[in-house]
Amino acid sequence: MVAGAFSVGKTTLIGTMSEIRPLRTEEVMTAASVPVDDLEGRPDKSATTVALDFGRLSLSPELVLYLFGAPGQQRFFPILRHLAHGALGALVMVDTRHLAQSYPVIGAVEELGLAYAIAVNEFPDAPRHTVDELRAAMDLSEQTPLVFFDARDRPSSKNALISLVSYLLTLLPEPTR
């Protein structure tokens, strides 16, 4: 699952990585969203995901990664909970321009019991922070992967997904003999 606050780049990441034309459920933002969706620093934002984004990425002929992007606003968290059923983990995307908006999403993912990695989408005008500063601000354990990436760039997005998949593989039980 790909999660994150409003307008962190989840739809962009899935579009960048999907080998199929992604399914998108974006709708034009209306006056009703004005009091609840913070558009500060996002002057060109005119649409938002209202249900999910979906993409597919073949890792090998036998292994396929299905990417389910959850909407970021808290009013859509019930959808996030539904998308989490069967998910192995979550890539939680963060925008340092609006870091506090990531806290409810991280909390929701933790409540769902999903392992996750943090992917800081590096917007050109976003403040830069060290890994230690971000870990402290988000109260992350040392085991939680934290990577910097650009959701528009395929190799960069691939590395963010690899960080999650690699982490999930470390959580598998040791094979019995």
PDB file of C-alpha atoms in Angstrom:
ATOM      1  CA  MET A   1       0.000   0.000   0.000  1.00  0.00           C
ATOM      2  CA  VAL A   2       1.170   3.534  -0.741  1.00  0.00           C
ATOM      3  CA  ALA A   3      -0.018   5.941   1.937  1.00  0.00           C
ATOM      4  CA  GLY A   4       0.642   9.524   2.879  1.00  0.00           C
ATOM      5  CA  ALA A   5      -1.020  12.826   3.580  1.00  0.00           C
ATOM      6  CA  PHE A   6      -2.879  14.921   1.046  1.00  0.00           C
ATOM      7  CA  SER A   7      -0.819  15.882  -2.017  1.00  0.00           C
ATOM      8  CA  VAL A   8       2.475  14.103  -1.173  1.00  0.00           C
ATOM      9  CA  GLY A   9       2.755  12.440  -4.599  1.00  0.00           C
ATOM     10  CA  LYS A  10       1.117   9.018  -4.165  1.00  0.00           C
ATOM     11  CA  THR A  11      -0.693   9.191  -7.524  1.00  0.00           C
ATOM     12  CA  THR A  12       2.524  10.377  -9.174  1.00  0.00           C
ATOM     13  CA  LEU A  13       4.552   7.485  -7.689  1.00  0.00           C
ATOM     14  CA  ILE A  14       2.058   4.873  -8.875  1.00  0.00           C
ATOM     15  CA  GLY A  15       1.929   6.450 -12.339  1.00  0.00           C
ATOM     16  CA  THR A  16       5.725   6.504 -12.472  1.00  0.00           C
ATOM     17  CA  MET A  17       6.135   2.858 -11.478  1.00  0.00           C
ATOM     18  CA  SER A  18       3.131   1.028 -12.942  1.00  0.00           C
ATOM     19  CA  GLU A  19       3.715  -1.150 -15.984  1.00  0.00           C
ATOM     20  CA  ILE A  20       0.014  -0.854 -16.817  1.00  0.00           C
ATOM     21  CA  ARG A  21      -2.040   2.283 -17.226  1.00  0.00           C
ATOM     22  CA  PRO A  22      -2.852   3.049 -13.591  1.00  0.00           C
ATOM     23  CA  LEU A  23      -6.389   3.156 -12.315  1.00  0.00           C
ATOM     24  CA  ARG A  24      -7.016   6.584 -10.817  1.00  0.00           C
ATOM     25  CA  THR A  25     -10.028   7.888  -8.953  1.00  0.00           C
ATOM     26  CA  GLU A  26      -9.176  11.556  -9.000  1.00  0.00           C
ATOM     27  CA  GLU A  27     -11.950  14.109  -8.868  1.00  0.00           C
ATOM     28  CA  VAL A  28     -11.937  17.860  -9.267  1.00  0.00           C
ATOM     29  CA  MET A  29     -11.707  19.608  -5.926  1.00  0.00           C
ATOM     30  CA  THR A  30     -14.772  21.702  -5.165  1.00  0.00           C
ATOM     31  CA  ALA A  31     -15.596  24.556  -2.835  1.00  0.00           C
ATOM     32  CA  ALA A  32     -16.626  21.945  -0.243  1.00  0.00           C
ATOM     33  CA  SER A  33     -12.977  20.920   0.175  1.00  0.00           C
ATOM     34  CA  VAL A  34     -11.721  24.466   0.794  1.00  0.00           C
ATOM     35  CA  PRO A  35     -12.170  24.427   4.583  1.00  0.00           C
ATOM     36  CA  VAL A  36     -10.654  20.922   4.971  1.00  0.00           C
ATOM     37  CA  ASP A  37      -7.896  20.548   2.333  1.00  0.00           C
ATOM     38  CA  ASP A  38      -4.861  22.757   2.918  1.00  0.00           C
ATOM     39  CA  LEU A  39      -3.735  24.028  -0.484  1.00  0.00           C
ATOM     40  CA  GLU A  40      -0.959  26.260   0.902  1.00  0.00           C
ATOM     41  CA  GLY A  41       2.109  25.766  -1.259  1.00  0.00           C
ATOM     42  CA  ARG A  42       0.060  23.771  -3.774  1.00  0.00           C
ATOM     43  CA  PRO A  43      -1.343  26.440  -6.111  1.00  0.00           C
ATOM     44  CA  ASP A  44      -1.778  24.078  -9.069  1.00  0.00           C
ATOM     45  CA  LYS A  45      -3.602  21.328  -7.140  1.00  0.00           C
ATOM     46  CA  SER A  46      -7.070  20.983  -8.674  1.00  0.00           C
ATOM     47  CA  ALA A  47      -7.908  17.279  -8.236  1.00  0.00           C
ATOM     48  CA  THR A  48      -7.589  14.730  -5.446  1.00  0.00           C
ATOM     49  CA  THR A  49      -7.837  10.954  -5.092  1.00  0.00           C
ATOM     50  CA  VAL A  50     -11.189  10.001  -3.586  1.00  0.00           C
ATOM     51  CA  ALA A  51     -10.960   6.198  -3.462  1.00  0.00           C
ATOM     52  CA  LEU A  52      -7.659   4.713  -4.604  1.00  0.00           C
ATOM     53  CA  ASP A  53      -4.967   4.527  -7.217  1.00  0.00           C
ATOM     54  CA  PHE A  54      -3.889   1.137  -8.522  1.00  0.00           C
ATOM     55  CA  GLY A  55      -0.837   0.040 -10.435  1.00  0.00           C
ATOM     56  CA  ARG A  56       1.103  -3.133 -11.114  1.00  0.00           C
ATOM     57  CA  LEU A  57       4.823  -3.822 -11.217  1.00  0.00           C
ATOM     58  CA  SER A  58       6.327  -7.210 -12.116  1.00  0.00           C
ATOM     59  CA  LEU A  59       9.409  -7.898 -10.036  1.00  0.00           C
ATOM     60  CA  SER A  60       9.986 -11.238 -11.772  1.00  0.00           C
ATOM     61  CA  PRO A  61       7.844 -13.582 -13.869  1.00  0.00           C
ATOM     62  CA  GLU A  62       6.577 -15.157 -10.625  1.00  0.00           C
ATOM     63  CA  LEU A  63       6.375 -12.092  -8.383  1.00  0.00           C
ATOM     64  CA  VAL A  64       4.105  -9.099  -8.948  1.00  0.00           C
ATOM     65  CA  LEU A  65       3.831  -6.040  -6.745  1.00  0.00           C
ATOM     66  CA  TYR A  66       0.347  -4.510  -6.694  1.00  0.00           C
ATOM     67  CA  LEU A  67       0.414  -0.856  -5.742  1.00  0.00           C
ATOM     68  CA  PHE A  68      -2.666   0.468  -3.981  1.00  0.00           C
ATOM     69  CA  GLY A  69      -2.566   4.194  -3.305  1.00  0.00           C
ATOM     70  CA  ALA A  70      -4.786   5.393  -0.468  1.00  0.00           C
ATOM     71  CA  PRO A  71      -6.280   8.882  -0.361  1.00  0.00           C
ATOM     72  CA  GLY A  72      -4.492  11.080   2.150  1.00  0.00           C
ATOM     73  CA  GLN A  73      -7.223  13.074   3.848  1.00  0.00           C
ATOM     74  CA  GLN A  74      -8.399  11.846   7.247  1.00  0.00           C
ATOM     75  CA  ARG A  75     -12.007  11.777   6.070  1.00  0.00           C
ATOM     76  CA  PHE A  76     -10.939   8.968   3.700  1.00  0.00           C
ATOM     77  CA  PHE A  77      -9.117   6.880   6.348  1.00  0.00           C
ATOM     78  CA  PRO A  78     -11.871   4.197   6.242  1.00  0.00           C
ATOM     79  CA  ILE A  79     -10.724   3.526   2.656  1.00  0.00           C
ATOM     80  CA  LEU A  80      -7.114   3.281   3.865  1.00  0.00           C
ATOM     81  CA  ARG A  81      -8.234   0.656   6.375  1.00  0.00           C
ATOM     82  CA  HIS A  82      -9.979  -1.359   3.639  1.00  0.00           C
ATOM     83  CA  LEU A  83      -6.956  -1.164   1.332  1.00  0.00           C
ATOM     84  CA  ALA A  84      -4.741  -2.439   4.149  1.00  0.00           C
ATOM     85  CA  HIS A  85      -6.517  -5.830   4.205  1.00  0.00           C
ATOM     86  CA  GLY A  86      -4.049  -8.264   2.681  1.00  0.00           C
ATOM     87  CA  ALA A  87      -1.302  -5.667   2.338  1.00  0.00           C
ATOM     88  CA  LEU A  88       2.168  -6.844   3.325  1.00  0.00           C
ATOM     89  CA  GLY A  89       3.318  -3.343   4.173  1.00  0.00           C
ATOM     90  CA  ALA A  90       3.060   0.338   3.399  1.00  0.00           C
ATOM     91  CA  LEU A  91       5.278   2.918   1.807  1.00  0.00           C
ATOM     92  CA  VAL A  92       4.368   6.062   3.743  1.00  0.00           C
ATOM     93  CA  MET A  93       5.205   9.130   1.696  1.00  0.00           C
ATOM     94  CA  VAL A  94       6.131  12.386   3.418  1.00  0.00           C
ATOM     95  CA  ASP A  95       6.431  16.009   2.279  1.00  0.00           C
ATOM     96  CA  THR A  96       8.692  18.053   4.570  1.00  0.00           C
ATOM     97  CA  ARG A  97       6.766  21.230   3.692  1.00  0.00           C
ATOM     98  CA  HIS A  98       3.819  19.731   5.581  1.00  0.00           C
ATOM     99  CA  LEU A  99       5.505  17.210   7.874  1.00  0.00           C
ATOM    100  CA  ALA A 100       2.885  17.357  10.646  1.00  0.00           C
ATOM    101  CA  GLN A 101       0.251  16.167   8.164  1.00  0.00           C
ATOM    102  CA  SER A 102       2.080  12.830   7.967  1.00  0.00           C
ATOM    103  CA  TYR A 103       1.615  12.024  11.669  1.00  0.00           C
ATOM    104  CA  PRO A 104      -2.041  10.882  11.446  1.00  0.00           C
ATOM    105  CA  VAL A 105      -1.205   8.657   8.452  1.00  0.00           C
ATOM    106  CA  ILE A 106       1.742   7.062  10.250  1.00  0.00           C
ATOM    107  CA  GLY A 107      -0.495   6.528  13.282  1.00  0.00           C
ATOM    108  CA  ALA A 108      -3.191   4.899  11.165  1.00  0.00           C
ATOM    109  CA  VAL A 109      -0.669   2.571   9.484  1.00  0.00           C
ATOM    110  CA  GLU A 110       0.750   1.622  12.887  1.00  0.00           C
ATOM    111  CA  GLU A 111      -2.769   0.987  14.269  1.00  0.00           C
ATOM    112  CA  LEU A 112      -3.377  -1.346  11.330  1.00  0.00           C
ATOM    113  CA  GLY A 113      -0.271  -3.313  12.308  1.00  0.00           C
ATOM    114  CA  LEU A 114       1.442  -2.810   8.954  1.00  0.00           C
ATOM    115  CA  ALA A 115       5.197  -2.714   8.635  1.00  0.00           C
ATOM    116  CA  TYR A 116       6.205   0.418   6.774  1.00  0.00           C
ATOM    117  CA  ALA A 117       9.000   2.454   5.301  1.00  0.00           C
ATOM    118  CA  ILE A 118       9.076   6.246   5.130  1.00  0.00           C
ATOM    119  CA  ALA A 119       9.757   7.823   1.735  1.00  0.00           C
ATOM    120  CA  VAL A 120      10.455  11.565   1.797  1.00  0.00           C
ATOM    121  CA  ASN A 121       9.362  12.993  -1.556  1.00  0.00           C
ATOM    122  CA  GLU A 122      11.878  15.749  -2.265  1.00  0.00           C
ATOM    123  CA  PHE A 123       9.926  18.659  -3.691  1.00  0.00           C
ATOM    124  CA  PRO A 124      12.189  21.419  -5.072  1.00  0.00           C
ATOM    125  CA  ASP A 125      10.989  24.039  -2.573  1.00  0.00           C
ATOM    126  CA  ALA A 126      10.822  21.708   0.443  1.00  0.00           C
ATOM    127  CA  PRO A 127      13.032  22.250   3.480  1.00  0.00           C
ATOM    128  CA  ARG A 128      15.856  19.732   3.848  1.00  0.00           C
ATOM    129  CA  HIS A 129      16.345  17.805   7.076  1.00  0.00           C
ATOM    130  CA  THR A 130      18.770  15.129   8.177  1.00  0.00           C
ATOM    131  CA  VAL A 131      17.661  11.549   8.678  1.00  0.00           C
ATOM    132  CA  ASP A 132      18.130  11.971  12.435  1.00  0.00           C
ATOM    133  CA  GLU A 133      15.972  15.118  12.505  1.00  0.00           C
ATOM    134  CA  LEU A 134      13.204  13.377  10.576  1.00  0.00           C
ATOM    135  CA  ARG A 135      13.378  10.223  12.708  1.00  0.00           C
ATOM    136  CA  ALA A 136      13.028  12.366  15.829  1.00  0.00           C
ATOM    137  CA  ALA A 137      10.161  14.443  14.390  1.00  0.00           C
ATOM    138  CA  MET A 138       8.222  11.325  13.326  1.00  0.00           C
ATOM    139  CA  ASP A 139       9.259   9.262  16.375  1.00  0.00           C
ATOM    140  CA  LEU A 140      10.575   6.452  14.166  1.00  0.00           C
ATOM    141  CA  SER A 141      12.443   3.428  15.373  1.00  0.00           C
ATOM    142  CA  GLU A 142      15.915   2.795  13.976  1.00  0.00           C
ATOM    143  CA  GLN A 143      14.555  -0.266  12.151  1.00  0.00           C
ATOM    144  CA  THR A 144      12.037   1.744  10.117  1.00  0.00           C
ATOM    145  CA  PRO A 145      13.582   2.480   6.721  1.00  0.00           C
ATOM    146  CA  LEU A 146      13.695   6.148   5.739  1.00  0.00           C
ATOM    147  CA  VAL A 147      14.658   7.149   2.209  1.00  0.00           C
ATOM    148  CA  PHE A 148      14.651  10.335   0.147  1.00  0.00           C
ATOM    149  CA  PHE A 149      13.282  10.146  -3.391  1.00  0.00           C
ATOM    150  CA  ASP A 150      11.508  11.930  -6.242  1.00  0.00           C
ATOM    151  CA  ALA A 151       8.138  10.388  -7.149  1.00  0.00           C
ATOM    152  CA  ARG A 152       8.480  11.648 -10.739  1.00  0.00           C
ATOM    153  CA  ASP A 153      11.720   9.744 -11.284  1.00  0.00           C
ATOM    154  CA  ARG A 154      11.458   5.999 -11.990  1.00  0.00           C
ATOM    155  CA  PRO A 155      14.892   4.928 -10.622  1.00  0.00           C
ATOM    156  CA  SER A 156      14.384   7.040  -7.515  1.00  0.00           C
ATOM    157  CA  SER A 157      10.859   5.664  -6.971  1.00  0.00           C
ATOM    158  CA  LYS A 158      12.147   2.152  -7.559  1.00  0.00           C
ATOM    159  CA  ASN A 159      14.681   2.629  -4.751  1.00  0.00           C
ATOM    160  CA  ALA A 160      11.911   3.780  -2.400  1.00  0.00           C
ATOM    161  CA  LEU A 161       9.893   0.636  -3.155  1.00  0.00           C
ATOM    162  CA  ILE A 162      13.002  -1.533  -2.791  1.00  0.00           C
ATOM    163  CA  SER A 163      13.538  -0.097   0.695  1.00  0.00           C
ATOM    164  CA  LEU A 164      10.052  -1.259   1.699  1.00  0.00           C
ATOM    165  CA  VAL A 165      10.277  -4.698   0.069  1.00  0.00           C
ATOM    166  CA  SER A 166      13.763  -5.307   1.503  1.00  0.00           C
ATOM    167  CA  TYR A 167      12.520  -4.369   4.968  1.00  0.00           C
ATOM    168  CA  LEU A 168       9.505  -6.668   4.638  1.00  0.00           C
ATOM    169  CA  LEU A 169      11.804  -9.542   3.690  1.00  0.00           C
ATOM    170  CA  THR A 170      13.767  -9.041   6.937  1.00  0.00           C
ATOM    171  CA  LEU A 171      10.535  -9.569   8.877  1.00  0.00           C
ATOM    172  CA  LEU A 172       9.859 -13.014   7.419  1.00  0.00           C
ATOM    173  CA  PRO A 173      10.303 -15.898   9.834  1.00  0.00           C
ATOM    174  CA  GLU A 174      13.374 -18.034   9.418  1.00  0.00           C
ATOM    175  CA  PRO A 175      12.620 -21.200   7.410  1.00  0.00           C
ATOM    176  CA  THR A 176      12.314 -24.362   9.489  1.00  0.00           C
ATOM    177  CA  ARG A 177      14.319 -27.425   8.559  1.00  0.00           C
TER     178      ARG A 177
END
